[in-house]
PDB file of C-alpha atoms in Angstrom:
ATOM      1  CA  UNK A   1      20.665  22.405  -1.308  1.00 57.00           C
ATOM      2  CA  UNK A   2      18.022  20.216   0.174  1.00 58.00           C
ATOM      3  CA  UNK A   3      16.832  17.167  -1.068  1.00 61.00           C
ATOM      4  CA  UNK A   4      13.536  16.215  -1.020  1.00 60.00           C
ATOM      5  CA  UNK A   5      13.005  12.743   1.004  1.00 55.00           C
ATOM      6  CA  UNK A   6       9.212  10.860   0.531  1.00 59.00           C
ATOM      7  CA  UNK A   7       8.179  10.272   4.100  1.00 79.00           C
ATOM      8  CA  UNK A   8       7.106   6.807   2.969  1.00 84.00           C
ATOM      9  CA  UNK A   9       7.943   4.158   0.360  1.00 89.00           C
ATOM     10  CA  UNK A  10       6.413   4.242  -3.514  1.00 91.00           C
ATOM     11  CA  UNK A  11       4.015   1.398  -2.573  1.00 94.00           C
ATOM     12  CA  UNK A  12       3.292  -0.481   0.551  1.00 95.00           C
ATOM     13  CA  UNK A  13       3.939  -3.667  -0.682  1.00 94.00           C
ATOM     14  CA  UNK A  14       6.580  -5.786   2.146  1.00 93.00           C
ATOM     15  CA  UNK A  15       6.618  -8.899  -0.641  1.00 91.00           C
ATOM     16  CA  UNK A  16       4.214 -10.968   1.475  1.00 89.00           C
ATOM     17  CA  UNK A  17       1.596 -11.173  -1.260  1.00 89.00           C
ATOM     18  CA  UNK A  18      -1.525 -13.038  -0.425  1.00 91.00           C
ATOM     19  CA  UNK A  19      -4.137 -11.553  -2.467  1.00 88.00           C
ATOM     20  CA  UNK A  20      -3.885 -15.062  -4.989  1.00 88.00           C
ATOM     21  CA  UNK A  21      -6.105 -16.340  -1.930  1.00 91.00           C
ATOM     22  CA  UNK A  22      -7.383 -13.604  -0.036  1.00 91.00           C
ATOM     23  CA  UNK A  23      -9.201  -9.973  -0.736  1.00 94.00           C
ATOM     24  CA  UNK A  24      -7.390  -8.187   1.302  1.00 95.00           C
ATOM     25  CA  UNK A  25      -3.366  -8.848   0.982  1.00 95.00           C
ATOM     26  CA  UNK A  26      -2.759  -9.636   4.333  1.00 93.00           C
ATOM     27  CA  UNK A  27       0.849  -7.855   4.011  1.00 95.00           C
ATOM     28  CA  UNK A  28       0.114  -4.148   2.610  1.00 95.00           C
ATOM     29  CA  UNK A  29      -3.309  -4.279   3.564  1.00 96.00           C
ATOM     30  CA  UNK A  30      -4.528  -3.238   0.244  1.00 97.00           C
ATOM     31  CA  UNK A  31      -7.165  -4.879  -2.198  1.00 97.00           C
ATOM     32  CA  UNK A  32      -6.981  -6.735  -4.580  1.00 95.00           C
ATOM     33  CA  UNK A  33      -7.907  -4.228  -7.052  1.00 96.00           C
ATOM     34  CA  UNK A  34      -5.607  -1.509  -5.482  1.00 97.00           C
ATOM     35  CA  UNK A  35      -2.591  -3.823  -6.006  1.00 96.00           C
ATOM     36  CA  UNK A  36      -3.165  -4.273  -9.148  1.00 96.00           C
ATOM     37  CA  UNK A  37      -4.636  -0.715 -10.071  1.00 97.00           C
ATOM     38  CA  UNK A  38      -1.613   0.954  -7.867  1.00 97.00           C
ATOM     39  CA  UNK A  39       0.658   2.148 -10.838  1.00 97.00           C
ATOM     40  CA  UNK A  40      -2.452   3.639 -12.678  1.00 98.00           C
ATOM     41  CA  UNK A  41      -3.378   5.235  -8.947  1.00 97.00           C
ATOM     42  CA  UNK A  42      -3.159   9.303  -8.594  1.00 97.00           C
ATOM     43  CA  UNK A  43      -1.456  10.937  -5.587  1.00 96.00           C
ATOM     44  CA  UNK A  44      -4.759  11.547  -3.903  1.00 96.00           C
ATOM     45  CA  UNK A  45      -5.849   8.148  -4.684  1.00 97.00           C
ATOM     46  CA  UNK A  46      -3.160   6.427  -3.457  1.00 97.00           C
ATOM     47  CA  UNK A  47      -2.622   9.144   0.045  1.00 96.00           C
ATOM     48  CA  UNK A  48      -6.372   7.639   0.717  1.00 97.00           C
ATOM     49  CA  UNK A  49      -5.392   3.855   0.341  1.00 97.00           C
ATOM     50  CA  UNK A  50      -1.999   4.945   2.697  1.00 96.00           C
ATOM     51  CA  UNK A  51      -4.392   6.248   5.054  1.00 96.00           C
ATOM     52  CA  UNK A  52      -6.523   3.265   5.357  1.00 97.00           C
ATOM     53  CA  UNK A  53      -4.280   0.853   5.829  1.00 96.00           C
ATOM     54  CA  UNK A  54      -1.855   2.821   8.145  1.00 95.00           C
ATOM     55  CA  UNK A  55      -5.042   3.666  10.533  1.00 96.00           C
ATOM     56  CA  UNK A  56      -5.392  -0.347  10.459  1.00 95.00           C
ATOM     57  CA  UNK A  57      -1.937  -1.746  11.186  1.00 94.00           C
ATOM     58  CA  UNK A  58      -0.558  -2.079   7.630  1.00 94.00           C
ATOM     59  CA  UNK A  59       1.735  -2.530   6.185  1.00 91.00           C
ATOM     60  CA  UNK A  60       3.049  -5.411   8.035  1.00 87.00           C
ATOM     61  CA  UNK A  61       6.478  -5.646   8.377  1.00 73.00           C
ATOM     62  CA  UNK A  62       8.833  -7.810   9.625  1.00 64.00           C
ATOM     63  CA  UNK A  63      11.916  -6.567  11.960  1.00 48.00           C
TER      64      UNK A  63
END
């Protein structure tokens, strides 16, 4: 039996939130609406925001 395995996490927060001061969190990369829209987010919707921000150097973590 196999087990299914996402390729990446639920959400690309890394818990260095700046979006209280800045549009674009400069941890996940996302904006400020897609952080707080991300839960109400489809599949497709949320592949596209993954796309974006993996194409520019997000998420950004630490290790």
């Amino acid at each position: 039996m196999s087990i299914d395995v996402p390729e990446r996490p639920d959400t690309p927060c890394v818990a260095v939130c700046s979006t209280t001061f800045d549009e674009i969190c400069r941890g996940c990369g996302r904006s400020v609406l897609e952080v707080a829209n991300w839960v109400f987010m489809t599949a497709a919707e949320k592949n596209n925001v993954w796309e974006r921000i993996t194409a520019e150097g997000y998420p950004r973590r630490k290790g």
